Short mmCIF file of C-alpha atoms and ligand atoms in Angstrom, two decimals:
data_model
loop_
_atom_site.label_atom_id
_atom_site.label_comp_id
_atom_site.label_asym_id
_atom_site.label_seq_id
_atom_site.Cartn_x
_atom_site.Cartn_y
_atom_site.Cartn_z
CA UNK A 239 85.52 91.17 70.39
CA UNK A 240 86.28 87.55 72.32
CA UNK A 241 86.65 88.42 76.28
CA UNK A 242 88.42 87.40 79.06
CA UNK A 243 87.38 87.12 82.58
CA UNK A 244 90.43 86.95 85.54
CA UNK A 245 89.24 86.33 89.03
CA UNK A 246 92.09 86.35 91.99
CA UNK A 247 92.30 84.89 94.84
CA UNK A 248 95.59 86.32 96.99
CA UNK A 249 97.63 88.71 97.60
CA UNK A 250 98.85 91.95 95.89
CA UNK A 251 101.66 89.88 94.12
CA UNK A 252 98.78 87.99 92.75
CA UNK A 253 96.86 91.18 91.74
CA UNK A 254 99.41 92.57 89.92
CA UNK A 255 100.11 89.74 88.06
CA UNK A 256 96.81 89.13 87.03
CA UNK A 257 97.34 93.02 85.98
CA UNK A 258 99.90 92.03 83.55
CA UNK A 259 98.10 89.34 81.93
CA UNK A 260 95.17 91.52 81.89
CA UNK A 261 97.30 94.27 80.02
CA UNK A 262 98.55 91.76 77.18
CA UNK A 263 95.11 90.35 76.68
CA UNK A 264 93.70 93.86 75.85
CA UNK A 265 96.59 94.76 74.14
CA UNK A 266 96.24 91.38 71.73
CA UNK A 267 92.13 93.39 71.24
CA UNK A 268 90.39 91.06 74.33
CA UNK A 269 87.88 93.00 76.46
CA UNK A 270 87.99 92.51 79.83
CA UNK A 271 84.50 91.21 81.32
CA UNK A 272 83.02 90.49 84.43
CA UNK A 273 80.18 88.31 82.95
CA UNK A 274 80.92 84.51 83.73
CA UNK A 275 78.01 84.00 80.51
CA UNK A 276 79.57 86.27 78.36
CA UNK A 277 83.37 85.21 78.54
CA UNK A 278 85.28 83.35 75.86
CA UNK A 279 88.41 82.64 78.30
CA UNK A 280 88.03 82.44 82.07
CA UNK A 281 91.22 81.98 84.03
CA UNK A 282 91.63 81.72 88.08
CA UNK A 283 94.94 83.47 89.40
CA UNK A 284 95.37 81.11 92.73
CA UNK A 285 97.47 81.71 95.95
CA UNK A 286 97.93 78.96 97.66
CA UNK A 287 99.77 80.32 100.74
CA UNK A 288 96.65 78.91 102.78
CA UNK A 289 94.38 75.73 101.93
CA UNK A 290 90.74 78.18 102.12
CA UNK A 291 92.57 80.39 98.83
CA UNK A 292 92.97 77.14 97.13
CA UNK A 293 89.34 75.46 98.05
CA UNK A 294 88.13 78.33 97.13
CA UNK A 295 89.51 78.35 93.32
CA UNK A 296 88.96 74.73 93.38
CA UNK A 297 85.13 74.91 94.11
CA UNK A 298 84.94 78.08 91.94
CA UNK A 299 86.50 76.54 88.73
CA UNK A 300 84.88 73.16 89.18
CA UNK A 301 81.12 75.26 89.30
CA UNK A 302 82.10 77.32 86.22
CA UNK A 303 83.55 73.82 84.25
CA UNK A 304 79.98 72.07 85.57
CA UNK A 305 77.62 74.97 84.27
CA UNK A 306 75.74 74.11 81.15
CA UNK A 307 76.96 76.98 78.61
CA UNK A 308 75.67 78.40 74.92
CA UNK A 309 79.34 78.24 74.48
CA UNK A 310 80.92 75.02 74.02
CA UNK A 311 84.62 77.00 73.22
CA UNK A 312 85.03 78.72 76.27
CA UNK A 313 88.78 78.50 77.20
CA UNK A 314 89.20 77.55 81.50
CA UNK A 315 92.78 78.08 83.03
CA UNK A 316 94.60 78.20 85.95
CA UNK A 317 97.19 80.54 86.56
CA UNK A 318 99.76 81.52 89.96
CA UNK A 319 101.09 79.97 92.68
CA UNK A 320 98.26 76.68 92.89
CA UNK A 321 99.16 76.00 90.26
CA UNK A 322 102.52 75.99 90.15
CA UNK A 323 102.43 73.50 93.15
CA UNK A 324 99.41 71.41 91.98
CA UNK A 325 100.13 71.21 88.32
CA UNK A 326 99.39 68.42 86.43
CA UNK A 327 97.17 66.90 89.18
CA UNK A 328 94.78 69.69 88.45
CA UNK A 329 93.54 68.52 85.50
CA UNK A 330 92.15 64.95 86.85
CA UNK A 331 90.50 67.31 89.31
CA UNK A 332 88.72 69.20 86.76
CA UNK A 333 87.72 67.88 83.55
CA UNK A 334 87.33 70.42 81.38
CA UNK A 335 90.29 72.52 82.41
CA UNK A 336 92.41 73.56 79.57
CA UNK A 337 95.26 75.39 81.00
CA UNK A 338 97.54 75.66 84.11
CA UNK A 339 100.41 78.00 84.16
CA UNK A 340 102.95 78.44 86.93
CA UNK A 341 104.09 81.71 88.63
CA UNK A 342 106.89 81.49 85.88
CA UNK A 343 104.61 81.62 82.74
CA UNK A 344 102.31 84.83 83.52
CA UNK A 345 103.73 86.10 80.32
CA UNK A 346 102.48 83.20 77.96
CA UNK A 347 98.97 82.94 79.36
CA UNK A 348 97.85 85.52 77.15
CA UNK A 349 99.77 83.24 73.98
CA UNK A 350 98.53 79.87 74.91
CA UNK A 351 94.92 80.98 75.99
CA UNK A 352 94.20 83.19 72.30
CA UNK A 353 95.94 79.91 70.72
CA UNK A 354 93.23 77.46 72.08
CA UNK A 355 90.33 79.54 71.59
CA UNK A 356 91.17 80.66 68.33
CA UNK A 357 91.75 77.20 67.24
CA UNK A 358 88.32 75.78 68.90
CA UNK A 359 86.77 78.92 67.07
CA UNK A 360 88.00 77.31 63.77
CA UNK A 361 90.05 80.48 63.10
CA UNK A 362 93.37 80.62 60.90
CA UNK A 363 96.65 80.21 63.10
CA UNK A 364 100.01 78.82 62.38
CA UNK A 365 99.95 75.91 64.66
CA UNK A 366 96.20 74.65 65.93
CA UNK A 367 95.80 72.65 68.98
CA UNK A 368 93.72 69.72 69.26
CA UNK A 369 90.65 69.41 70.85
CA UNK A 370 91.19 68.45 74.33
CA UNK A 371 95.08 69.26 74.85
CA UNK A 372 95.89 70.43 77.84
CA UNK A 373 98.80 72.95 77.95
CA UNK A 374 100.62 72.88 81.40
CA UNK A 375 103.29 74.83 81.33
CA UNK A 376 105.16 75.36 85.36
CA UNK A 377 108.55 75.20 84.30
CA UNK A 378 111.01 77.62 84.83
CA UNK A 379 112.55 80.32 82.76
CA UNK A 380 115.52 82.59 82.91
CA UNK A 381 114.53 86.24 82.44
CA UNK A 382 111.07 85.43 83.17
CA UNK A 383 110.20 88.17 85.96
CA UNK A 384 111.18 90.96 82.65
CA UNK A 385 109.46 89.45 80.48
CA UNK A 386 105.82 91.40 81.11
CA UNK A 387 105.78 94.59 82.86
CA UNK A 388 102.66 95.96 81.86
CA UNK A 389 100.39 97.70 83.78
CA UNK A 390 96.19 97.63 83.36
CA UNK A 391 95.03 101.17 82.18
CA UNK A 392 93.58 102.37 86.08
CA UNK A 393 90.91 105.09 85.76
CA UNK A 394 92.14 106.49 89.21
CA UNK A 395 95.89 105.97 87.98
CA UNK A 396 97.08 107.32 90.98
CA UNK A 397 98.83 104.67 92.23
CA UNK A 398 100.70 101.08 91.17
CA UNK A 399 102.19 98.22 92.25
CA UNK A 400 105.95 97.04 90.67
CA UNK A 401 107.46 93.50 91.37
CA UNK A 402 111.10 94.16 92.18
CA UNK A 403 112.04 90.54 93.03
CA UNK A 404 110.38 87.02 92.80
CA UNK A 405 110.35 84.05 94.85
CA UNK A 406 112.31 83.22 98.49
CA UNK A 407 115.30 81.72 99.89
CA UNK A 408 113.97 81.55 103.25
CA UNK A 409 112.03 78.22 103.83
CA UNK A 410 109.78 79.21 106.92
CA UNK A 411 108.89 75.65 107.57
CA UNK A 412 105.07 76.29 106.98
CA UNK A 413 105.48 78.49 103.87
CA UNK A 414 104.45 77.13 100.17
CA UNK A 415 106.04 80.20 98.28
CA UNK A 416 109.31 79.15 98.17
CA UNK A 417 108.15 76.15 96.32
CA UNK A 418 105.26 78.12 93.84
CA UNK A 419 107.74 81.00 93.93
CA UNK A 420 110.88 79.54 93.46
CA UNK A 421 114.46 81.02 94.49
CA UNK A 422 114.74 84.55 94.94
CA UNK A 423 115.84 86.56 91.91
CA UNK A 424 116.16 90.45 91.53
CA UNK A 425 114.94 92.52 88.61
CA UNK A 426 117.58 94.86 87.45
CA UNK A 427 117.49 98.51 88.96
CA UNK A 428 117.23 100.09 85.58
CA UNK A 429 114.44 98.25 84.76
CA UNK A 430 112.12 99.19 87.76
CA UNK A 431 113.43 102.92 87.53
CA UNK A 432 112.02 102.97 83.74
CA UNK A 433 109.10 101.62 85.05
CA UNK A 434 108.17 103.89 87.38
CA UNK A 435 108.88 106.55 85.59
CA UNK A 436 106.89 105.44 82.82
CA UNK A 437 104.13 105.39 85.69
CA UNK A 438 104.79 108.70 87.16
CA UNK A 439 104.51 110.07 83.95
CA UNK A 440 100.93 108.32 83.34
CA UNK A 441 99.92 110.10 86.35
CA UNK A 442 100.41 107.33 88.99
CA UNK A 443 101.72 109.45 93.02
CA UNK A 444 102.54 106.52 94.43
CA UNK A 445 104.20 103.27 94.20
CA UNK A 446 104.19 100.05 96.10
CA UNK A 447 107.37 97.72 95.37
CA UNK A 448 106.50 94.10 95.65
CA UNK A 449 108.58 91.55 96.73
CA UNK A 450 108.65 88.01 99.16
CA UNK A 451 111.33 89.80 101.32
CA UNK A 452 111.46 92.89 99.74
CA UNK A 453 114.98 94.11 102.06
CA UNK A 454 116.92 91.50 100.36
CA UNK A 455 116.53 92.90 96.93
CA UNK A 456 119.96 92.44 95.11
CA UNK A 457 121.53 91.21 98.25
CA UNK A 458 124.03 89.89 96.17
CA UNK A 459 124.99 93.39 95.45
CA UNK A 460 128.32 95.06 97.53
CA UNK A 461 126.78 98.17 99.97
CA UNK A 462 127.28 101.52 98.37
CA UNK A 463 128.94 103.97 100.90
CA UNK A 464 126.65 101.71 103.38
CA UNK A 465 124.09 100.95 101.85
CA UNK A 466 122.34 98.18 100.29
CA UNK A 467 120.80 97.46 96.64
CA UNK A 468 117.07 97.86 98.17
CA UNK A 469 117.89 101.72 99.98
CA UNK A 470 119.86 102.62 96.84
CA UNK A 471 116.51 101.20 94.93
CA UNK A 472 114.43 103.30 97.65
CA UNK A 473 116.81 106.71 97.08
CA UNK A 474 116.68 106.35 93.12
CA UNK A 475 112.86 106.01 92.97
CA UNK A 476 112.77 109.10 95.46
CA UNK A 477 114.40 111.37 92.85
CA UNK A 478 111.43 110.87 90.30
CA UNK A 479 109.96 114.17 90.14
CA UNK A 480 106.25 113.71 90.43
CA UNK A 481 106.55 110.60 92.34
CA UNK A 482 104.90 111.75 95.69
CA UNK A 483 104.92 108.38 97.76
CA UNK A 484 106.59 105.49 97.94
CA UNK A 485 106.01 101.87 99.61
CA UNK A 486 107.12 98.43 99.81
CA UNK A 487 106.18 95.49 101.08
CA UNK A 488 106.87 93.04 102.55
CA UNK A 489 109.99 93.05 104.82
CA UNK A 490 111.80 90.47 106.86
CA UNK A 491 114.13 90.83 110.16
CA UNK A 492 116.67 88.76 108.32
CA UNK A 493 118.34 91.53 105.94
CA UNK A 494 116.91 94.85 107.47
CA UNK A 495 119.96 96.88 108.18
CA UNK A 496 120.32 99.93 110.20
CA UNK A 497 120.80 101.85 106.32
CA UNK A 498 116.78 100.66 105.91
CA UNK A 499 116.23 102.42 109.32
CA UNK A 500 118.26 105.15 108.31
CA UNK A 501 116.27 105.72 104.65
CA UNK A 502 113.16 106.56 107.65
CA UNK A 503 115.09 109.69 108.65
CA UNK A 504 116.04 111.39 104.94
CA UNK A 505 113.66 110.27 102.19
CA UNK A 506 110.26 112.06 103.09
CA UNK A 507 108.59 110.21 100.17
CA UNK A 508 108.76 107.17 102.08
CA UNK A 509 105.93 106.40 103.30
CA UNK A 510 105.15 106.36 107.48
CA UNK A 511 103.67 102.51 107.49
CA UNK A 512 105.59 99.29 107.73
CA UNK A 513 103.77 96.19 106.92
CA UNK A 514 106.54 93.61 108.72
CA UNK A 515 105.32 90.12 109.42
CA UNK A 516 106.21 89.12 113.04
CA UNK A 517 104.49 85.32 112.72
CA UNK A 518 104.96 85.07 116.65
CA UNK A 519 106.05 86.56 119.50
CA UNK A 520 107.77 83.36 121.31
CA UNK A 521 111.61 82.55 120.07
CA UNK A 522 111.08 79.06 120.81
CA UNK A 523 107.96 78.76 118.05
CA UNK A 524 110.06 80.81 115.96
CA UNK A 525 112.97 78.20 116.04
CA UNK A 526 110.37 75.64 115.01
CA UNK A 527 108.98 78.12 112.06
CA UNK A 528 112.81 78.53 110.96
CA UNK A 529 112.64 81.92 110.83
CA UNK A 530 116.49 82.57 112.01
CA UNK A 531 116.31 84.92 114.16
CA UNK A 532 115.35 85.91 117.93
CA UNK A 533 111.93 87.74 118.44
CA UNK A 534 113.72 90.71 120.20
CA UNK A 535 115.52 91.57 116.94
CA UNK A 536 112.04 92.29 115.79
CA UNK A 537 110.86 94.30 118.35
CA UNK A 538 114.32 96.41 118.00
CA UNK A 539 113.41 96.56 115.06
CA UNK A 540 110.02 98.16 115.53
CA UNK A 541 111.66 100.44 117.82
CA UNK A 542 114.63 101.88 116.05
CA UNK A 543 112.11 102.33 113.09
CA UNK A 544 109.89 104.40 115.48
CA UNK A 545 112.53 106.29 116.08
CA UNK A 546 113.58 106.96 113.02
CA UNK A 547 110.18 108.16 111.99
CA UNK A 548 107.71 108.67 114.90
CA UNK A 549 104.63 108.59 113.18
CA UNK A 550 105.73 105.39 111.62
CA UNK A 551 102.33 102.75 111.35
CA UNK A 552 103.38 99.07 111.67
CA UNK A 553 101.16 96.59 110.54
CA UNK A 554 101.61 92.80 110.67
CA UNK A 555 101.39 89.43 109.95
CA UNK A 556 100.49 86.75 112.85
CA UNK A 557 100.35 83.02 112.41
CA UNK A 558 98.47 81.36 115.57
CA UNK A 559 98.10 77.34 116.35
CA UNK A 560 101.34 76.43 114.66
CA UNK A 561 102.69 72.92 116.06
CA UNK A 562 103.42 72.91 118.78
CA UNK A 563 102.43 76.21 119.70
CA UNK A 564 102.07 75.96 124.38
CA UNK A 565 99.46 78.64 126.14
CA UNK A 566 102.92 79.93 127.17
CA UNK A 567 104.14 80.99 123.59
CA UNK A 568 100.82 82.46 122.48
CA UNK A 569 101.06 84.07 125.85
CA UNK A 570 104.64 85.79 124.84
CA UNK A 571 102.76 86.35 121.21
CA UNK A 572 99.93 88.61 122.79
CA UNK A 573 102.57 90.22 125.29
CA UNK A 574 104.07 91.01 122.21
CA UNK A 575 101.32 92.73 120.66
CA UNK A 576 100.36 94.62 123.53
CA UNK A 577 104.38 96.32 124.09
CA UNK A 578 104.43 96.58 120.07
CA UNK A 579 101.46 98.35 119.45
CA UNK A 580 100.63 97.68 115.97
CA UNK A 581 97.88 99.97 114.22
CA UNK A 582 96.74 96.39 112.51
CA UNK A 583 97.54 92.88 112.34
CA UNK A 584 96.19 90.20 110.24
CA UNK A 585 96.07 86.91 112.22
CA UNK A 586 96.32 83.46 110.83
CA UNK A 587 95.55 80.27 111.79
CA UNK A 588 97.92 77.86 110.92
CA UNK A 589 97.33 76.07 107.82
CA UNK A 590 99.24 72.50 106.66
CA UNK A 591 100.59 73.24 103.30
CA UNK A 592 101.68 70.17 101.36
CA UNK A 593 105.41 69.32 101.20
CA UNK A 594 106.26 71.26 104.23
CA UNK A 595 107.71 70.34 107.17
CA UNK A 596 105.25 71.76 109.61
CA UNK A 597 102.44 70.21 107.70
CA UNK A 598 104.19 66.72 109.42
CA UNK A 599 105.76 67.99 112.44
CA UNK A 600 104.26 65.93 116.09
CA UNK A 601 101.80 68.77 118.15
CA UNK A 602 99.20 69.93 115.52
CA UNK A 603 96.84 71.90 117.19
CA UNK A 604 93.34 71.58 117.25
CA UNK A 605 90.92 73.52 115.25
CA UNK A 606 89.02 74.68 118.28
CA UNK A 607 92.33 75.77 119.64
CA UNK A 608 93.41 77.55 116.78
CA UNK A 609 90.22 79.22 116.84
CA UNK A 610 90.20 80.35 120.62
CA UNK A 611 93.86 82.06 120.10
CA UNK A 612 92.75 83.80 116.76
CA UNK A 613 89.71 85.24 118.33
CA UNK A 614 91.59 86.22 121.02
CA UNK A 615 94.25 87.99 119.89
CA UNK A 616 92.19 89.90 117.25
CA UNK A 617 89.68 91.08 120.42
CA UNK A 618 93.52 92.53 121.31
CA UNK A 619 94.35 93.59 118.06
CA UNK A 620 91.13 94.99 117.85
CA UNK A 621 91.46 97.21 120.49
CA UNK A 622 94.68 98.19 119.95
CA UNK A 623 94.04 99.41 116.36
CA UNK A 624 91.02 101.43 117.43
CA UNK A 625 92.90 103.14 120.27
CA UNK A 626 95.32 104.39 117.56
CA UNK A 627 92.69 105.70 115.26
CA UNK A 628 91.13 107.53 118.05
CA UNK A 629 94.75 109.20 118.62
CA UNK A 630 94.07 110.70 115.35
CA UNK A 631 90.73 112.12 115.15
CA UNK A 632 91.61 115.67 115.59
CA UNK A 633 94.75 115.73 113.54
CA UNK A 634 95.32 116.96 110.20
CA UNK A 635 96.67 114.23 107.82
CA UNK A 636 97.95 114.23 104.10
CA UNK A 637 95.28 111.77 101.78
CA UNK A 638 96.12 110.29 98.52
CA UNK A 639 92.37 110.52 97.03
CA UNK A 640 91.89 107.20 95.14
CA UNK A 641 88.12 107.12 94.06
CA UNK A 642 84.37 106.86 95.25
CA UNK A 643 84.37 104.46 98.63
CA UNK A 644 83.20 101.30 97.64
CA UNK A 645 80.68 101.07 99.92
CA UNK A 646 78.96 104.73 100.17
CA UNK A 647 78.62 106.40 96.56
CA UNK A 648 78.32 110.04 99.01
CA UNK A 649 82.04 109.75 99.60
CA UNK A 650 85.42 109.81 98.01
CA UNK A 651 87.90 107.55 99.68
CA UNK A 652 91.66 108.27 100.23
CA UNK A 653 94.53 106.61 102.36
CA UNK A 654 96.94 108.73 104.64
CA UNK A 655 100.65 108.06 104.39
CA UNK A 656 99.81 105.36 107.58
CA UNK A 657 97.88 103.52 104.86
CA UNK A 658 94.56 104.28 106.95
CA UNK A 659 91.62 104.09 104.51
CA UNK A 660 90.33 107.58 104.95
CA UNK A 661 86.28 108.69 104.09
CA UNK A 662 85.92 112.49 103.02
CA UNK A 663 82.35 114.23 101.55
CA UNK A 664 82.21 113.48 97.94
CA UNK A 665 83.35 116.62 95.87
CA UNK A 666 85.67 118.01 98.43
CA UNK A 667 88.44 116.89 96.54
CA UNK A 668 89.63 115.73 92.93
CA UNK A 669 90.76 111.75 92.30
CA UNK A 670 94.52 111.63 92.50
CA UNK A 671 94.98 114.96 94.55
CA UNK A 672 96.66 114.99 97.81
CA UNK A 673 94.54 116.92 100.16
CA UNK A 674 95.24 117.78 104.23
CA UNK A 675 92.12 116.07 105.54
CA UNK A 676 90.85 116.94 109.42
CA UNK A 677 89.99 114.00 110.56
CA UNK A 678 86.94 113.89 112.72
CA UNK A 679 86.14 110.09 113.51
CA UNK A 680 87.12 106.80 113.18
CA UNK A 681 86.44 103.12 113.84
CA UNK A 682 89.39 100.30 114.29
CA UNK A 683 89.92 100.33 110.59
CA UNK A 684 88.21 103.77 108.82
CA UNK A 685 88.76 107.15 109.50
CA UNK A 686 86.23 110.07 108.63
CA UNK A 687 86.97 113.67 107.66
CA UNK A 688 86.64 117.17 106.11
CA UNK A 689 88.93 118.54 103.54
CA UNK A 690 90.54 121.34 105.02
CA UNK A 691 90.21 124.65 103.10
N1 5AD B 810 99.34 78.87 107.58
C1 5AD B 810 98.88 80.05 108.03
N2 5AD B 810 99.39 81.22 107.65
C2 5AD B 810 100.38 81.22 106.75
N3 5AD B 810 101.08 82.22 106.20
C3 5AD B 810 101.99 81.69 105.34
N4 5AD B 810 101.90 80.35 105.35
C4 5AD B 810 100.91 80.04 106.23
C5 5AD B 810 100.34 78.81 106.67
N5 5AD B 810 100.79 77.64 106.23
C6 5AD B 810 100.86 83.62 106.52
C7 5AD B 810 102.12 84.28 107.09
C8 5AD B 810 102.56 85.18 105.98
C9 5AD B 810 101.23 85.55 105.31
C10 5AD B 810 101.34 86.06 103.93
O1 5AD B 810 100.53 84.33 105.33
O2 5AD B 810 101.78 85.02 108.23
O3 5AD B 810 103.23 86.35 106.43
FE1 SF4 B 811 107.31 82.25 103.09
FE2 SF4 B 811 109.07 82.76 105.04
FE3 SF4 B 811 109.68 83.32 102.47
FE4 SF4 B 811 107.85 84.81 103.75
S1 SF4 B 811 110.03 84.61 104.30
S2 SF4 B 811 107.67 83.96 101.66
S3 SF4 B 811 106.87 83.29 105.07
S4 SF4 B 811 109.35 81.29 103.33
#
């Protein structure tokens, strides 16, 4: 049985398309490996959001093309967003690369790959391909984000991702996506309903929906007795019987209307965590970032969602060092962090991505800049996110339990409806139950806990 090896670098959009590619090569009688000796086809799923992702990939796939090898067929591709960007240019990088396919063409990886290798392996097919040929393939197509939709067999099945949307019409002026990503574009609603129930049937509790800027969902769409596409998406997937949770992520200012605040208030299955990228905390660095909107929209945000649903977890995104960027506006970014009070934030230096216009704006900030603010603000992110742990330990809290912790085989490890990563005795509870867990301590990212009888 030829097998295929898929290593990711990125987010979850990434993972779950490497999912889907997965599914079709098992599906066309691949195995799935781990074994760098043992694979017949080894492909790289690359975000290149920020430049470390794409060295990364880069240094990976140029070791694995450099290694001597008992097999001379072995198939090497590129697949994602680096590749959408990079494209041809990747190939007088790496020598031996075969394949690159954009963020348009997960679909036909599975196609081109089991072409190549079956026609270096001498075997019978329709149309062989020459030694050598390169197959780069980043263009466009309509339908595209339909086209797959399968989802890897998960032994914990308890819970899946679903892309809703692709791409982003935004153009943050430090942000690569909308150029691997392309322009946004909405999977029909009928579509991601059969999907999940398909899921929930499977066994899967919960469901993340995917998305750039998940609020603007078929924003194209008139409101519905006041409300948009996305809450009518979010109301719709609430119905599914056996469905117990549901999440999305992630969310922009621009588009998040007082019916998303609302759907806080009357669909229970929604989940109490937000992840909702605030970049920074000063207006005048968000002018420069082009996000179009004032930072105390945000923070009104935060609060009306709070009120919605008290218990609510926001988590965030932070970008620190971007041009320009005075003591004064990191400054009003940790002021920011400190009123907001976010149970987690993950913080960014600022990274020049080609063909944007921060990469050339006047101010870059130094490294050793860019390093004092990150370390700084995660010392008050830090604390922050500990501090709400700690208001926790004591409480009972619902956990989704998804498998043995990765890291101690003596415990099972579950997430609350927060999202906390949550450690209980192994045997206390079954994989894919929902169980009230006391918790009894924590750290700034774990909490620890008994099942309560
Ligand atoms: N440099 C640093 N961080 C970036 N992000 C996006 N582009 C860049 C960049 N050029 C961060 C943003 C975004 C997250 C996914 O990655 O904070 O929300
Ligand atoms: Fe990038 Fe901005 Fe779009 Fe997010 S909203 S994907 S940061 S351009």
């Amino acid at each position: 049985m030829p097998s295929v090896l898929i290593k990711t670098y990125g987010c979850q959009m990434n993972e779950r398309d490497t999912e889907q590619v997965a599914s079709m090569f098992l599906a066309g009688g691949y195995e799935l490996t781990d074994d760098e000796a043992a694979a017949d086809i080894i492909l790289i799923n690359t975000c290149s959001v920020r430049e470390k992702a794409e060295l990364k990939a880069l240094g990976k796939m140029g070791l694995l093309c450099s290694r001597p090898t008992a097999k001379p067929h072995v198939v090497y591709g590129f697949m994602g967003c680096m590749s959408q960007s990079r494209a041809h240019s990747l190939f007088r990088d790496i020598a031996r690369l075969d394949v690159v396919t954009g963020t348009h063409q997960y679909h036909r990886v599975y196609e081109l790959c089991n072409r190549l290798l079956r026609s270096r392996l001498g075997m019978n097919i329709t149309e062989p391909i020459a030694r050598g040929a390169h197959i780069c393939s980043v263009q466009g197509e309509e339908g595209f984000q339909n086209k797959i939709k399968d989802h890897l067999p998960n032994p914990a099945g308890c819970s899946a991702f679903i892309s809703i949307m692709q791409g982003c019409d935004m153009h943050c002026s430090y942000c690569i996506v909308p150029s691997t990503r392309g322009e946004e574009c909405s999977r029909p609603a009928a579509d991601i309903l059969a999907e999940a129930r398909e899921l929930v049937s499977g066994g899967v509790k919960e469901i993340t929906l995917l998305g750039q800027i998940v609020n603007r969902y078929g924003k194209d769409e008139p409101l519905v007795g006041g409300r948009s596409a996305f809450v009518r998406l979010l109301e719709a997937l609430c119905e599914i019987d056996g469905l117990e949770r549901l999440r999305f992520t992630s969310p922009h200012p621009i588009g998040f209307r007082e019916d998303l605040v609302r759907a806080y208030t009357y669909l229970p299955k929604l989940c109490s965590h937000i992840h909702f990228p605030m970049q920074s905390g000063s207006d005048r660095i968000l002018q420069l970032m082009r996000r179009p909107y004032k930072h105390e929209k945000y923070e009104r945000l935060c609060a009306a969602m709070r009120e919605a649903r008290p218990d609510l977890a926001i988590t965030t995104d932070i970008i620190v060092g971007f041009p320009g960027e005075t003591d004064e506006d990191f400054r009003l970014t940790v002021e920011a962090v400190e009123r907001i009070q976010f149970d987690n934030a993950f913080v960014f230096q600022y990274s020049p991505r080609r063909d944007t216009p921060a990469a050339v704006m006047d101010a870059q900030i130094c490294l050793r800049v860019k390093e004092e603010r990150n370390h700084a603000l995660l010392e008050v992110v830090n604390r922050i996110a500990t501090a709400r742990n700690h208001a926790l330990v004591g409480t009972v809290q619902s956990i989704l339990v998804e498998g043995p912790s990765k890291n101690n085989p003596l415990r099972l490890q579950g997430r609350t409806s927060q999202n906390k990563p949550v450690m209980i005795p192994t045997g206390s509870a079954s994989i894919g139950s929902i169980v009230p867990v006391h918790i009894t301590e924590c750290t700034g990212f774990t909490l620890y806990g008994d099942v309560q009888a």
